[in-house]
Amino acid sequence: MYEGPLIGIWVHTSKNRKRILKLYQGFHNLNLNLYAFTSSSIFWNKQQILGLSLVDNKWKESMFPFPHAVYNHYYNKKAITIQRLNNIIGQDKCFNRINWFNKWEVYTLLKQSNLKRYIPDTFLFNEVNVTKLLKKYRLVYIKPAYGNKGKSVYRVELKENGDTYISLHSLPPRFICRKNEDLQKRLDELLNEKIFIVQKGIQSNQINHQYYDIRVLVQKDIRGKWTPSTTICRVANKHYFNTSVYESIYDAEKILDQIFPLKKMKENILQSINRISINAAQVLETHMGLLGEISVDFVLDEEMKLWIIELNGSPQKSIYKDIKNFKHKQLIYSRPMEYAYYLSTH
């Protein structure tokens, strides 16, 4: 018998098991037993799982019973495996049920919630005329519905002379569509029939003429409650709009101190960011099933209004190693274990 609950981390491939297990094993102090497994290592008929665990500082592969709770670390769009696991170990014992979000679905859910005033107008690419949208907004972003890390995000801007600049990652245009050219046709060729969304471009505040965003990691804690774990700012490289290609990354307070000289203003904006982030997580979970962590990306516009730009169901934690004197490393890795522990005992 095991002392304490048995927690499984579902990962994509066998070679990922050791790296991921090491991270989560090393930062919690709970009385639990942890193992990592893949889809192919689940023996449904026997109700056993071939998993990797760390025993007396040695890696050991062995057969385990089904866990009391599962942390889904496998970046996936469908919940079939999670549902099968729930059918065996009990409903709502597996969290991050779906963690590869469809941006259009996320937009639709948030637009129907009390957060709609923080969401830029968004459309399905194949249902709108981008030329008309540009006349209205002057600037739009076109993003893949299932994109991540800023891949294939296009910045499309209508210039004063009637030309349209299409940029990828950096501000200088990759393509220029002249005033008399067919923009929609050019975009159709570029996007290659994949599903994209078109988002109204926010004229965002910059720091030292560089774009930045504000990312909040919201996680559930030992009580099963949503709470912000850390808030950071990614400052893009000069002449880049894509903050995934960042020059530097800081604790958000360091950047906000420069933007809001009055302490009260900075505190108010941080409180708003935390409140909105928790609310966004609750809205998604109501419709998508059990979640344990998401990240929420914001920008401030030129009038200092907050806008939600992106939500991620599988927050990238490797970026935090680039923050000098980062204080929350233990927290961001221990919280999923806390929530798994909570699920296993409730």
Short mmCIF file of C-alpha atoms in Angstrom, two decimals:
data_model
loop_
_atom_site.label_atom_id
_atom_site.label_comp_id
_atom_site.label_asym_id
_atom_site.label_seq_id
_atom_site.Cartn_x
_atom_site.Cartn_y
_atom_site.Cartn_z
CA MET A 1 0.00 0.00 0.00
CA TYR A 2 1.05 3.57 -0.65
CA GLU A 3 1.24 6.19 2.06
CA GLY A 4 -0.71 9.20 0.84
CA PRO A 5 -2.63 9.52 -2.43
CA LEU A 6 -1.33 8.34 -5.78
CA ILE A 7 -1.01 11.16 -8.34
CA GLY A 8 -0.41 10.60 -12.05
CA ILE A 9 1.07 13.12 -14.49
CA TRP A 10 -0.06 12.40 -18.04
CA VAL A 11 2.70 13.39 -20.50
CA HIS A 12 3.04 13.24 -24.28
CA THR A 13 5.97 10.86 -24.77
CA SER A 14 8.10 8.50 -22.65
CA LYS A 15 11.17 10.68 -23.09
CA ASN A 16 9.30 13.59 -21.42
CA ARG A 17 8.53 11.65 -18.26
CA LYS A 18 11.80 12.12 -16.38
CA ARG A 19 12.17 15.86 -17.08
CA ILE A 20 8.59 16.71 -16.12
CA LEU A 21 8.54 14.41 -13.11
CA LYS A 22 11.76 15.91 -11.80
CA LEU A 23 10.26 19.41 -11.87
CA TYR A 24 7.08 18.56 -10.00
CA GLN A 25 8.68 16.06 -7.64
CA GLY A 26 11.29 18.59 -6.57
CA PHE A 27 9.04 21.44 -5.47
CA HIS A 28 6.28 20.01 -3.31
CA ASN A 29 6.36 18.86 0.30
CA LEU A 30 3.10 16.93 0.34
CA ASN A 31 2.56 13.35 1.40
CA LEU A 32 1.79 11.93 -2.04
CA ASN A 33 3.16 9.37 -4.50
CA LEU A 34 3.87 10.66 -7.97
CA TYR A 35 4.38 8.90 -11.28
CA ALA A 36 4.40 9.97 -14.94
CA PHE A 37 2.74 8.02 -17.73
CA THR A 38 1.76 8.24 -21.41
CA SER A 39 -1.41 7.28 -23.31
CA SER A 40 0.18 4.08 -24.59
CA SER A 41 1.17 2.95 -21.08
CA ILE A 42 -2.44 2.73 -19.85
CA PHE A 43 -3.68 -0.88 -19.68
CA TRP A 44 -7.42 -0.27 -19.54
CA ASN A 45 -8.50 -3.90 -19.19
CA LYS A 46 -6.15 -4.55 -16.26
CA GLN A 47 -6.79 -1.08 -14.81
CA GLN A 48 -3.07 -0.60 -14.44
CA ILE A 49 -0.58 1.96 -15.76
CA LEU A 50 3.09 1.53 -16.56
CA GLY A 51 4.63 4.62 -14.98
CA LEU A 52 7.96 6.16 -14.09
CA SER A 53 8.64 7.25 -10.53
CA LEU A 54 11.54 8.39 -8.38
CA VAL A 55 12.22 5.98 -5.52
CA ASP A 56 15.14 6.62 -3.14
CA ASN A 57 16.66 8.99 -5.74
CA LYS A 58 16.51 6.27 -8.42
CA TRP A 59 14.29 6.21 -11.49
CA LYS A 60 12.03 3.18 -11.52
CA GLU A 61 9.52 2.02 -14.12
CA SER A 62 6.77 -0.16 -12.71
CA MET A 63 3.09 -1.01 -12.88
CA PHE A 64 0.80 1.20 -10.82
CA PRO A 65 -2.86 1.11 -9.97
CA PHE A 66 -4.93 3.92 -11.48
CA PRO A 67 -4.17 7.15 -9.59
CA HIS A 68 -6.50 9.06 -7.28
CA ALA A 69 -6.02 12.21 -9.40
CA VAL A 70 -4.40 13.09 -12.73
CA TYR A 71 -2.58 16.24 -13.83
CA ASN A 72 -2.87 16.49 -17.62
CA HIS A 73 0.48 17.76 -18.91
CA TYR A 74 -0.19 16.48 -22.44
CA TYR A 75 -1.00 19.39 -24.78
CA ASN A 76 -4.25 18.13 -26.31
CA LYS A 77 -7.48 19.31 -27.94
CA LYS A 78 -9.73 16.34 -27.10
CA ALA A 79 -10.84 14.95 -23.78
CA ILE A 80 -11.39 11.31 -24.77
CA THR A 81 -8.59 9.83 -22.61
CA ILE A 82 -9.45 12.12 -19.68
CA GLN A 83 -13.09 11.01 -19.88
CA ARG A 84 -12.08 7.34 -19.86
CA LEU A 85 -9.88 7.96 -16.82
CA ASN A 86 -12.72 9.82 -15.08
CA ASN A 87 -15.05 6.89 -15.74
CA ILE A 88 -12.68 4.69 -13.72
CA ILE A 89 -11.29 6.94 -10.97
CA GLY A 90 -14.34 9.20 -10.59
CA GLN A 91 -15.62 12.33 -12.27
CA ASP A 92 -13.57 15.51 -11.88
CA LYS A 93 -10.39 13.81 -10.71
CA CYS A 94 -8.42 14.75 -13.84
CA PHE A 95 -7.64 18.42 -14.36
CA ASN A 96 -6.65 20.43 -17.42
CA ARG A 97 -9.22 18.32 -19.24
CA ILE A 98 -8.57 20.27 -22.46
CA ASN A 99 -5.47 22.46 -22.43
CA TRP A 100 -5.02 23.36 -26.11
CA PHE A 101 -7.64 26.05 -26.45
CA ASN A 102 -9.49 27.05 -29.60
CA LYS A 103 -9.17 30.86 -29.68
CA TRP A 104 -12.55 31.31 -31.32
CA GLU A 105 -14.29 29.22 -28.64
CA VAL A 106 -12.47 31.16 -25.92
CA TYR A 107 -13.49 34.49 -27.49
CA THR A 108 -17.13 33.36 -27.74
CA LEU A 109 -17.23 32.31 -24.07
CA LEU A 110 -15.60 35.51 -22.79
CA LYS A 111 -17.76 37.71 -25.03
CA GLN A 112 -20.86 36.21 -23.41
CA SER A 113 -19.50 36.85 -19.90
CA ASN A 114 -19.06 39.92 -17.72
CA LEU A 115 -15.51 40.22 -19.16
CA LYS A 116 -16.71 41.26 -22.63
CA ARG A 117 -15.48 44.84 -22.20
CA TYR A 118 -11.88 43.53 -21.98
CA ILE A 119 -12.07 41.51 -25.23
CA PRO A 120 -11.11 43.06 -28.61
CA ASP A 121 -13.64 42.55 -31.41
CA THR A 122 -12.85 39.18 -33.00
CA PHE A 123 -14.12 37.39 -36.11
CA LEU A 124 -13.61 34.13 -37.97
CA PHE A 125 -11.37 34.87 -40.94
CA ASN A 126 -13.51 32.96 -43.44
CA GLU A 127 -16.62 34.92 -42.42
CA VAL A 128 -15.36 38.51 -42.78
CA ASN A 129 -13.93 40.88 -45.33
CA VAL A 130 -10.57 41.98 -43.92
CA THR A 131 -10.44 45.00 -46.25
CA LYS A 132 -13.63 46.33 -44.64
CA LEU A 133 -12.33 45.62 -41.14
CA LEU A 134 -9.14 47.54 -41.89
CA LYS A 135 -11.14 50.58 -43.01
CA LYS A 136 -12.83 50.47 -39.61
CA TYR A 137 -9.90 49.57 -37.33
CA ARG A 138 -6.77 50.40 -39.43
CA LEU A 139 -4.96 47.53 -37.65
CA VAL A 140 -5.88 43.85 -37.14
CA TYR A 141 -4.09 40.70 -36.02
CA ILE A 142 -4.76 37.39 -37.74
CA LYS A 143 -4.10 34.33 -35.56
CA PRO A 144 -4.48 30.56 -36.01
CA ALA A 145 -7.38 29.24 -33.94
CA TYR A 146 -5.06 26.61 -32.46
CA GLY A 147 -1.84 28.64 -32.44
CA ASN A 148 0.72 28.94 -29.66
CA LYS A 149 3.92 30.86 -28.87
CA GLY A 150 3.00 33.56 -31.37
CA LYS A 151 3.47 31.26 -34.37
CA SER A 152 1.80 32.39 -37.62
CA VAL A 153 0.38 35.56 -36.05
CA TYR A 154 0.14 38.26 -38.72
CA ARG A 155 -0.07 41.98 -38.08
CA VAL A 156 -2.05 43.66 -40.87
CA GLU A 157 -2.06 47.46 -41.03
CA LEU A 158 -3.68 49.86 -43.49
CA LYS A 159 -1.26 52.73 -44.21
CA GLU A 160 -2.18 56.31 -45.07
CA ASN A 161 -1.33 55.82 -48.77
CA GLY A 162 -3.80 52.89 -49.04
CA ASP A 163 -1.16 50.14 -49.04
CA THR A 164 -1.51 47.29 -46.53
CA TYR A 165 1.50 46.01 -44.60
CA ILE A 166 1.45 42.35 -43.57
CA SER A 167 4.03 41.58 -40.87
CA LEU A 168 5.06 38.35 -39.14
CA HIS A 169 6.77 38.60 -35.72
CA SER A 170 8.61 41.84 -36.55
CA LEU A 171 7.12 45.20 -37.57
CA PRO A 172 8.80 45.57 -40.99
CA PRO A 173 6.38 44.02 -43.51
CA ARG A 174 6.91 40.58 -45.00
CA PHE A 175 4.44 41.52 -47.72
CA ILE A 176 3.03 44.78 -49.03
CA CYS A 177 -0.37 44.67 -50.68
CA ARG A 178 -0.75 47.72 -52.89
CA LYS A 179 -3.87 49.86 -52.84
CA ASN A 180 -5.25 48.34 -56.03
CA GLU A 181 -4.38 44.71 -55.18
CA ASP A 182 -6.82 42.12 -53.81
CA LEU A 183 -5.91 41.84 -50.11
CA GLN A 184 -8.36 39.04 -49.35
CA LYS A 185 -6.86 36.91 -52.14
CA ARG A 186 -3.33 37.53 -50.82
CA LEU A 187 -4.37 36.54 -47.30
CA ASP A 188 -6.18 33.42 -48.55
CA GLU A 189 -2.95 32.29 -50.23
CA LEU A 190 -0.94 33.07 -47.11
CA LEU A 191 -3.22 31.30 -44.62
CA ASN A 192 -3.66 28.18 -46.72
CA GLU A 193 -7.25 27.33 -45.74
CA LYS A 194 -6.45 26.75 -42.05
CA ILE A 195 -8.80 28.13 -39.39
CA PHE A 196 -7.79 31.67 -38.37
CA ILE A 197 -9.38 34.43 -36.34
CA VAL A 198 -9.14 38.18 -37.01
CA GLN A 199 -8.77 40.42 -33.97
CA LYS A 200 -9.08 44.18 -33.78
CA GLY A 201 -5.59 45.58 -33.29
CA ILE A 202 -5.05 47.35 -29.98
CA GLN A 203 -2.77 50.37 -30.19
CA SER A 204 -0.81 49.25 -27.17
CA ASN A 205 1.27 51.22 -24.74
CA GLN A 206 5.01 50.76 -25.25
CA ILE A 207 8.02 51.06 -23.00
CA ASN A 208 11.14 52.60 -24.55
CA HIS A 209 9.42 52.17 -27.95
CA GLN A 210 9.11 48.41 -27.39
CA TYR A 211 5.97 46.29 -27.20
CA TYR A 212 5.27 44.40 -23.98
CA ASP A 213 2.53 42.26 -22.53
CA ILE A 214 1.48 41.27 -19.01
CA ARG A 215 1.11 37.55 -18.30
CA VAL A 216 -0.66 36.19 -15.24
CA LEU A 217 -0.29 32.55 -14.26
CA VAL A 218 -3.49 31.57 -12.43
CA GLN A 219 -3.52 28.22 -10.64
CA LYS A 220 -5.65 26.35 -8.17
CA ASP A 221 -4.23 25.91 -4.69
CA ILE A 222 -4.46 23.34 -1.90
CA ARG A 223 -8.05 24.52 -1.19
CA GLY A 224 -9.08 24.08 -4.82
CA LYS A 225 -9.40 27.88 -5.25
CA TRP A 226 -8.17 29.91 -8.24
CA THR A 227 -5.36 32.26 -7.27
CA PRO A 228 -2.69 34.22 -9.17
CA SER A 229 0.75 32.62 -8.74
CA THR A 230 2.88 35.14 -10.61
CA THR A 231 2.55 38.18 -12.90
CA ILE A 232 5.28 39.01 -15.38
CA CYS A 233 5.99 41.30 -18.34
CA ARG A 234 7.59 40.17 -21.58
CA VAL A 235 9.28 42.99 -23.49
CA ALA A 236 9.59 42.25 -27.20
CA ASN A 237 12.78 42.76 -29.16
CA LYS A 238 13.08 46.18 -30.77
CA HIS A 239 10.97 46.43 -33.94
CA TYR A 240 9.02 43.27 -32.98
CA PHE A 241 5.36 43.06 -32.02
CA ASN A 242 5.46 39.36 -31.03
CA THR A 243 6.26 39.23 -27.31
CA SER A 244 7.01 35.50 -27.58
CA VAL A 245 10.22 36.75 -29.24
CA TYR A 246 11.11 38.69 -26.12
CA GLU A 247 14.25 40.65 -25.43
CA SER A 248 13.73 40.57 -21.69
CA ILE A 249 11.27 39.35 -19.10
CA TYR A 250 10.58 40.84 -15.68
CA ASP A 251 8.39 40.62 -12.65
CA ALA A 252 5.44 42.81 -13.68
CA GLU A 253 5.89 45.24 -10.81
CA LYS A 254 9.26 46.33 -12.21
CA ILE A 255 7.70 47.42 -15.52
CA LEU A 256 4.51 48.81 -13.96
CA ASP A 257 6.62 50.96 -11.62
CA GLN A 258 7.95 52.73 -14.72
CA ILE A 259 4.49 53.15 -16.26
CA PHE A 260 2.57 54.17 -13.14
CA PRO A 261 4.65 56.52 -10.98
CA LEU A 262 1.88 56.66 -8.37
CA LYS A 263 1.89 53.58 -6.17
CA LYS A 264 -1.91 53.57 -5.81
CA MET A 265 -2.39 53.47 -9.61
CA LYS A 266 -0.04 50.52 -9.91
CA GLU A 267 -1.79 48.67 -7.08
CA ASN A 268 -5.19 49.29 -8.69
CA ILE A 269 -4.08 47.93 -12.07
CA LEU A 270 -2.55 44.83 -10.45
CA GLN A 271 -5.76 44.21 -8.50
CA SER A 272 -7.77 44.51 -11.73
CA ILE A 273 -5.41 42.13 -13.55
CA ASN A 274 -5.72 39.53 -10.78
CA ARG A 275 -9.50 39.83 -10.56
CA ILE A 276 -9.99 39.57 -14.33
CA SER A 277 -7.59 36.60 -14.59
CA ILE A 278 -9.42 34.61 -11.91
CA ASN A 279 -12.75 35.48 -13.50
CA ALA A 280 -11.50 34.35 -16.95
CA ALA A 281 -10.35 31.01 -15.51
CA GLN A 282 -13.77 30.49 -13.89
CA VAL A 283 -15.61 31.32 -17.13
CA LEU A 284 -13.54 28.83 -19.15
CA GLU A 285 -13.82 26.09 -16.56
CA THR A 286 -17.61 26.38 -16.45
CA HIS A 287 -17.77 25.44 -20.13
CA MET A 288 -14.61 23.40 -20.75
CA GLY A 289 -14.50 21.10 -17.75
CA LEU A 290 -12.04 20.88 -14.88
CA LEU A 291 -8.96 23.10 -15.16
CA GLY A 292 -6.09 23.66 -12.74
CA GLU A 293 -4.00 26.38 -14.39
CA ILE A 294 -4.15 28.87 -17.23
CA SER A 295 -2.17 31.94 -18.24
CA VAL A 296 -3.86 35.20 -19.23
CA ASP A 297 -2.04 37.70 -21.46
CA PHE A 298 -2.97 41.39 -21.29
CA VAL A 299 -1.90 44.58 -22.98
CA LEU A 300 -2.54 48.15 -21.90
CA ASP A 301 -3.66 50.49 -24.67
CA GLU A 302 -2.53 54.08 -25.07
CA GLU A 303 -5.28 55.20 -22.63
CA MET A 304 -4.10 52.57 -20.10
CA LYS A 305 -7.16 50.36 -20.56
CA LEU A 306 -6.62 46.64 -20.03
CA TRP A 307 -7.33 44.17 -22.85
CA ILE A 308 -7.20 40.38 -22.75
CA ILE A 309 -5.18 39.27 -25.78
CA GLU A 310 -4.68 35.55 -25.20
CA LEU A 311 -5.51 32.68 -22.84
CA ASN A 312 -3.35 29.57 -22.66
CA GLY A 313 -4.41 26.26 -21.18
CA SER A 314 -0.86 24.88 -21.01
CA PRO A 315 1.19 27.75 -19.56
CA GLN A 316 4.81 27.76 -20.66
CA LYS A 317 6.83 27.64 -17.44
CA SER A 318 10.28 27.50 -19.00
CA ILE A 319 10.09 31.28 -19.62
CA TYR A 320 10.39 31.98 -15.89
CA LYS A 321 14.00 30.84 -15.82
CA ASP A 322 14.85 34.01 -17.78
CA ILE A 323 13.67 36.26 -14.94
CA LYS A 324 16.49 37.50 -12.76
CA ASN A 325 16.01 36.56 -9.09
CA PHE A 326 12.66 34.91 -9.81
CA LYS A 327 10.96 34.32 -6.45
CA HIS A 328 8.10 32.00 -7.34
CA LYS A 329 9.72 28.92 -8.89
CA GLN A 330 8.59 26.60 -6.10
CA LEU A 331 5.06 28.01 -6.22
CA ILE A 332 4.42 27.53 -9.95
CA TYR A 333 5.45 23.86 -9.78
CA SER A 334 3.98 23.02 -6.36
CA ARG A 335 0.49 24.40 -7.04
CA PRO A 336 -0.54 21.67 -9.53
CA MET A 337 0.57 19.08 -6.97
CA GLU A 338 -1.44 20.87 -4.28
CA TYR A 339 -4.53 20.83 -6.46
CA ALA A 340 -4.02 17.16 -7.38
CA TYR A 341 -3.72 16.42 -3.66
CA TYR A 342 -6.93 18.37 -3.01
CA LEU A 343 -8.80 16.39 -5.72
CA SER A 344 -7.51 13.08 -4.38
CA THR A 345 -8.84 13.80 -0.89
CA HIS A 346 -12.24 15.23 -1.82
#
